[in-house]
N, CA and C atoms as an extended XYZ file, in Angstrom:
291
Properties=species:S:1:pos:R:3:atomname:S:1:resname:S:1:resid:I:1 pbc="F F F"
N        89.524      261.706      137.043 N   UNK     1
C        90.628      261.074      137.765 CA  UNK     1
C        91.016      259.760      137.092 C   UNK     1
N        91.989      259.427      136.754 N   UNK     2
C        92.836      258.008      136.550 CA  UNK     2
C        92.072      257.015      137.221 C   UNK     2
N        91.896      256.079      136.430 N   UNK     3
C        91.321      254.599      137.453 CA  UNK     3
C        92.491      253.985      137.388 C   UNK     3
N        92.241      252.783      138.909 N   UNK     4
C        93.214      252.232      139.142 CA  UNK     4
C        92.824      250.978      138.848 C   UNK     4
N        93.217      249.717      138.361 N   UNK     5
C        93.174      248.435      138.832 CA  UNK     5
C        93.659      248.055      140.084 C   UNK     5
N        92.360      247.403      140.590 N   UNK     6
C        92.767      246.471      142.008 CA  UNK     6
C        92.531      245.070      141.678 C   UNK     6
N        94.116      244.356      141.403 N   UNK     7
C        93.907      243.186      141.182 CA  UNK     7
C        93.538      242.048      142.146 C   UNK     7
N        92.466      240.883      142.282 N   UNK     8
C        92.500      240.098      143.527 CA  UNK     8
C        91.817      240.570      144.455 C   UNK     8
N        91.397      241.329      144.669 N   UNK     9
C        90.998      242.555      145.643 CA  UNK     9
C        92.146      243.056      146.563 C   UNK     9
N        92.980      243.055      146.068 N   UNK    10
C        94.258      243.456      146.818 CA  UNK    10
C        94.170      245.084      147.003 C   UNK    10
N        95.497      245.518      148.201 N   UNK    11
C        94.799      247.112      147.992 CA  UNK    11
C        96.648      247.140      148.763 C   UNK    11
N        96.462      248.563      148.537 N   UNK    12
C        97.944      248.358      149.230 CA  UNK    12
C        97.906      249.691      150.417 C   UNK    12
N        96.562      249.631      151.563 N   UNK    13
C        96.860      249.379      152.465 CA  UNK    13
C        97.577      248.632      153.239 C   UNK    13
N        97.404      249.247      154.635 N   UNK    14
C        98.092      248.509      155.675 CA  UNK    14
C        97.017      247.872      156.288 C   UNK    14
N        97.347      246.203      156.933 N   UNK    15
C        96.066      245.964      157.507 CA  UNK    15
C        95.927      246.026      159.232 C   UNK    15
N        95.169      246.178      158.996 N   UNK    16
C        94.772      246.353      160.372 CA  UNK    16
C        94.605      245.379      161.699 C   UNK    16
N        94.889      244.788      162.403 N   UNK    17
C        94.483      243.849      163.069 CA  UNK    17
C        93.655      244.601      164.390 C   UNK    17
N        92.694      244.048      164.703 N   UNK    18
C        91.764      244.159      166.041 CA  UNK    18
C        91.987      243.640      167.079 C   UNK    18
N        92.362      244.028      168.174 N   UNK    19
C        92.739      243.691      169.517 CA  UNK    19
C        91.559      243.899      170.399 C   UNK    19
N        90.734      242.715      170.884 N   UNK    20
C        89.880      243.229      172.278 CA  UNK    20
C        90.520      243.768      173.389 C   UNK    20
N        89.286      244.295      173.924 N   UNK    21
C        89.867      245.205      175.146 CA  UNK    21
C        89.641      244.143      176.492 C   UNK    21
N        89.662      242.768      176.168 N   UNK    22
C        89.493      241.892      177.270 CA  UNK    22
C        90.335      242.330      178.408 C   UNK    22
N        90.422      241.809      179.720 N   UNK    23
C        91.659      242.232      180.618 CA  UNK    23
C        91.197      240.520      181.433 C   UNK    23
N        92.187      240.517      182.487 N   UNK    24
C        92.480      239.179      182.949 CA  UNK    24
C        91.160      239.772      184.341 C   UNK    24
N        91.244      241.006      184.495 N   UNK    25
C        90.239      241.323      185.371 CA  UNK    25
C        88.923      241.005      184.883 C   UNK    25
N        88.997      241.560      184.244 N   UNK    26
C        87.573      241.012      182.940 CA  UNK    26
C        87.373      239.579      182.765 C   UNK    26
N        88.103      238.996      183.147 N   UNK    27
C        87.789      237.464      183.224 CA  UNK    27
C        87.424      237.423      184.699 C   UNK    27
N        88.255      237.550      185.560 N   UNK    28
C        87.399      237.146      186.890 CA  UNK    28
C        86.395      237.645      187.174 C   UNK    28
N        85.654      239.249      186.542 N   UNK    29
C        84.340      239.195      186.844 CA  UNK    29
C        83.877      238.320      185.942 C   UNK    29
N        83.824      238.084      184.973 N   UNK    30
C        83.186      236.724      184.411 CA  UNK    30
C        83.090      235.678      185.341 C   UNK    30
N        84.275      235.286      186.127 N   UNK    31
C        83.803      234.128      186.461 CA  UNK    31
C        82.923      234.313      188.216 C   UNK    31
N        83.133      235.568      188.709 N   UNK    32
C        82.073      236.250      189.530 CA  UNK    32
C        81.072      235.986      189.551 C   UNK    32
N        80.301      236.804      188.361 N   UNK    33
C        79.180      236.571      187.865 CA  UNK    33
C        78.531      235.290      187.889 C   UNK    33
N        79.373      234.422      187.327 N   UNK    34
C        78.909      232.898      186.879 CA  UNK    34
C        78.699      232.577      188.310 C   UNK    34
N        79.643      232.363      188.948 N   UNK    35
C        79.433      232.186      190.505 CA  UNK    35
C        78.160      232.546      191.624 C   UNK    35
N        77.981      233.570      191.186 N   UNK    36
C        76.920      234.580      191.989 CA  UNK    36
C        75.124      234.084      190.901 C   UNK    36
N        75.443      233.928      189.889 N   UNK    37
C        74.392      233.256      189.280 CA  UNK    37
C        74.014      231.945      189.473 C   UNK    37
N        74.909      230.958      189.603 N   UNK    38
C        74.512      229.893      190.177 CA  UNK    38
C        74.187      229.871      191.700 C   UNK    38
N        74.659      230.604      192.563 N   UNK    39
C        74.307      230.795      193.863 CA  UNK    39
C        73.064      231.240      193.893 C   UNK    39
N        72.236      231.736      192.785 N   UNK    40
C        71.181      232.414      193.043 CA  UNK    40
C        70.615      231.254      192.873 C   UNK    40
N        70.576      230.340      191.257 N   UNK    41
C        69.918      229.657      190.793 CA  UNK    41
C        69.624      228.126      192.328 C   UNK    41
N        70.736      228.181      193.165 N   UNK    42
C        70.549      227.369      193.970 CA  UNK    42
C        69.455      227.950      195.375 C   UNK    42
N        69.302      229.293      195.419 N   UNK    43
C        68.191      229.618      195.916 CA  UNK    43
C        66.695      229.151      195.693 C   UNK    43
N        66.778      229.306      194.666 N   UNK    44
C        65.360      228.851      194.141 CA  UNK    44
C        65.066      227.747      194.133 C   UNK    44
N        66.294      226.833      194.332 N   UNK    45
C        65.733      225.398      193.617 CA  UNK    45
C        64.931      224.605      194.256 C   UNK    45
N        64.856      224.980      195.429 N   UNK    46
C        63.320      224.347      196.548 CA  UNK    46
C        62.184      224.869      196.382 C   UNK    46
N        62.276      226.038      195.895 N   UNK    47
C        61.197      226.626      195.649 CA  UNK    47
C        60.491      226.958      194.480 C   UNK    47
N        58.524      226.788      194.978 N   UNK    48
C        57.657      226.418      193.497 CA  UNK    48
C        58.080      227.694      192.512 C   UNK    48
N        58.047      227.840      191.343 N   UNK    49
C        58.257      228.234      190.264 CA  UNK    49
C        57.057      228.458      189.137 C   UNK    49
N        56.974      229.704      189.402 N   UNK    50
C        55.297      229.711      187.896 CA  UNK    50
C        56.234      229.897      186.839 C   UNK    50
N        55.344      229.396      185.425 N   UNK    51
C        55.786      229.792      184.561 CA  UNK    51
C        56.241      230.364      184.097 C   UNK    51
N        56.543      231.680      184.581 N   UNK    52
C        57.235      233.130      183.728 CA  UNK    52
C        58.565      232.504      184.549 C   UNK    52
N        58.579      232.344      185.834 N   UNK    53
C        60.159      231.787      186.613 CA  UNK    53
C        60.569      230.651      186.433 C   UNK    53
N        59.602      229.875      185.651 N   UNK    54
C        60.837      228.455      184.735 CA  UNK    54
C        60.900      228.778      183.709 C   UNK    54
N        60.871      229.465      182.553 N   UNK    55
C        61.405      230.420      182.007 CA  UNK    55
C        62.690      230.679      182.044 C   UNK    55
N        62.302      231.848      182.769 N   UNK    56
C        63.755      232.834      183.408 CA  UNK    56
C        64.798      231.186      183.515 C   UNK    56
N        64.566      230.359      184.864 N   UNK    57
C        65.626      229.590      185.262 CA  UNK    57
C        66.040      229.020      183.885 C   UNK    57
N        65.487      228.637      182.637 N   UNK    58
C        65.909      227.955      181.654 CA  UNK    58
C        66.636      229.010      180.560 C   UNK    58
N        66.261      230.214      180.867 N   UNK    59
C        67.220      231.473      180.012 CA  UNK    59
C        68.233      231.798      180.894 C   UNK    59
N        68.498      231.396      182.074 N   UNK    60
C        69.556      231.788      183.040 CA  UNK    60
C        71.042      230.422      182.637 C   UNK    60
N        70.550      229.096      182.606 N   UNK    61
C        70.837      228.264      182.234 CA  UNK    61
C        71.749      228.326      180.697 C   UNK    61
N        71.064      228.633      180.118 N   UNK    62
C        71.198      228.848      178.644 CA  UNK    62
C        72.869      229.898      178.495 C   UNK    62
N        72.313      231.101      179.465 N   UNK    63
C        73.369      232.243      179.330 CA  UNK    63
C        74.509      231.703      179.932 C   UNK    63
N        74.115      231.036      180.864 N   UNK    64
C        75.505      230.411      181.759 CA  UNK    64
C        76.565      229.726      180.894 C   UNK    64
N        75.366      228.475      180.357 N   UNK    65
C        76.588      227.707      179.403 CA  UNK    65
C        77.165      228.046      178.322 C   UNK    65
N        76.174      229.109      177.442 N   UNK    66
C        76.989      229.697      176.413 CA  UNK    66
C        77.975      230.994      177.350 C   UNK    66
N        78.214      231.058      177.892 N   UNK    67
C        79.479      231.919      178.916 CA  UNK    67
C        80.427      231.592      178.896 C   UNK    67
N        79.919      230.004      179.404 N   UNK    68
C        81.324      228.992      179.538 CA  UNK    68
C        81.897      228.725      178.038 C   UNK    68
N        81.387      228.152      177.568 N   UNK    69
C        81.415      227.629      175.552 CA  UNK    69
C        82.420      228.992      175.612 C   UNK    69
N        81.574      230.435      175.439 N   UNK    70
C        82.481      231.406      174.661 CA  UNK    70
C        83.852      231.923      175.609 C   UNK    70
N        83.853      231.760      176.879 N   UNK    71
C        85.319      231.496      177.900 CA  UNK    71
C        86.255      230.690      177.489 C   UNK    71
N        85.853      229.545      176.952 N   UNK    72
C        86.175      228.653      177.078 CA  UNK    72
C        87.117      228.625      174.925 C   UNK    72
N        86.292      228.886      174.446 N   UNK    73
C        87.059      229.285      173.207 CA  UNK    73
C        87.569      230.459      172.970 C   UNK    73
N        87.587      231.112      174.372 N   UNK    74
C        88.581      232.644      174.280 CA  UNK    74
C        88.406      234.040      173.609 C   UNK    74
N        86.441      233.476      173.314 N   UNK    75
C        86.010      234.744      173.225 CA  UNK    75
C        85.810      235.656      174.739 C   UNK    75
N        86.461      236.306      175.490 N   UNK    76
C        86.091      236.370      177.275 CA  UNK    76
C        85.248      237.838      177.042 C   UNK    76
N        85.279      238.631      176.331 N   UNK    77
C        84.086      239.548      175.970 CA  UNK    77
C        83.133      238.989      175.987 C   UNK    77
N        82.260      238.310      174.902 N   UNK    78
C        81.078      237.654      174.735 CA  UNK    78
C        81.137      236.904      175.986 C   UNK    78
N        81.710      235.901      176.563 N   UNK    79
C        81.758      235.738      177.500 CA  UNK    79
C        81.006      236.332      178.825 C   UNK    79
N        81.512      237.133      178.862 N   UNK    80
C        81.224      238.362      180.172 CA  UNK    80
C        80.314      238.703      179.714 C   UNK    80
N        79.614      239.457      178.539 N   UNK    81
C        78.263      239.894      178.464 CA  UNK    81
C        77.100      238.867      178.799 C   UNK    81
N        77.579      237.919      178.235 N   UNK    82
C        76.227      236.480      178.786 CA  UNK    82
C        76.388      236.441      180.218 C   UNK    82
N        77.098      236.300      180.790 N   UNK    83
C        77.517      236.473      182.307 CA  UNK    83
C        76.651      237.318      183.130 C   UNK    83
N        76.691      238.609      182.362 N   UNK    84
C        76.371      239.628      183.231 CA  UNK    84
C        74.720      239.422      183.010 C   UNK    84
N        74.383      238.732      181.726 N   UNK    85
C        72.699      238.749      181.038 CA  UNK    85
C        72.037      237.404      182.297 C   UNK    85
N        72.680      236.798      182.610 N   UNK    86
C        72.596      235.367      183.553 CA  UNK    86
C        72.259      235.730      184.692 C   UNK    86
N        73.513      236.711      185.372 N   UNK    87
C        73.491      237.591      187.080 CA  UNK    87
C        72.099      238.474      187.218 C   UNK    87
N        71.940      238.993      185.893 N   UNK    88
C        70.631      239.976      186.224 CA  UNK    88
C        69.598      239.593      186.035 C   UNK    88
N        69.004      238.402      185.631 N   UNK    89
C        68.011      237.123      185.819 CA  UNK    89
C        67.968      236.406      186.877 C   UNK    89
N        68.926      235.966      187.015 N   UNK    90
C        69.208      235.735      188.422 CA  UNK    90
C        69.065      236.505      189.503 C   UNK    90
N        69.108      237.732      189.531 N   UNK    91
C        68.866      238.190      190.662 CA  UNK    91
C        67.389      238.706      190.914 C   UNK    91
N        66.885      239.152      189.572 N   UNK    92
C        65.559      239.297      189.634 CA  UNK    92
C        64.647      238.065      189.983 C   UNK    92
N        65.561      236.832      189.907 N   UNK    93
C        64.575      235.671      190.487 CA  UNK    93
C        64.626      235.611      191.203 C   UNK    93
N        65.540      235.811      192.453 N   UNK    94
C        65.370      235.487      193.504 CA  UNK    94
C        65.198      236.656      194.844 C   UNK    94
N        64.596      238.035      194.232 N   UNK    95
C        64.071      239.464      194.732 CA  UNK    95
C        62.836      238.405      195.650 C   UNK    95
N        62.197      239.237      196.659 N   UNK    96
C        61.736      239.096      196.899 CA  UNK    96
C        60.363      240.004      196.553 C   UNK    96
N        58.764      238.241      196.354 N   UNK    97
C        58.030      238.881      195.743 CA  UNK    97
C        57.295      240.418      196.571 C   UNK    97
């Protein structure tokens, strides 16, 4: 077969651009979540805490604010997945033992 030169790395495709599948709904469970995670985290906060559950509260913490950070620079995917990683720590903390 003929070789071609590709100068530049140029190509003469078409390019493609990537669109998330974010939705504006998809943001308010984000901010659900966040909501319902701090409601949990305020459950606990009177109450003693072993080590494996200050932990958790400091990885619950963690997910929250990087939620906000990536909301907040308009990644709302990443967003929502930390969200949802926050709610389900959260709720396992505050199950009853």
């Amino acid at each position: 077969p003929p070789k071609k030169v590709v100068t530049n790395g140029g190509s003469e495709e078409p390019t493609v651009q990537l669109v998330g599948g974010a939705t504006p709904a998809h943001a308010d469970s984000t901010e659900q979540l966040v909501a319902a995670s701090e409601e949990n985290m305020k459950k606990v906060a009177g109450r003693e805490l072993n080590a494996s559950e200050q932990d958790m509260v400091g990885q619950i913490k963690q997910f929250l604010e990087q939620s906000k950070e990536a909301n907040a620079s308009g990644d709302v995917e990443l967003a929502h997945k930390l969200a949802m990683k926050a709610h389900m720590l959260s709720d396992e903390l505050v199950k009853p033992q």
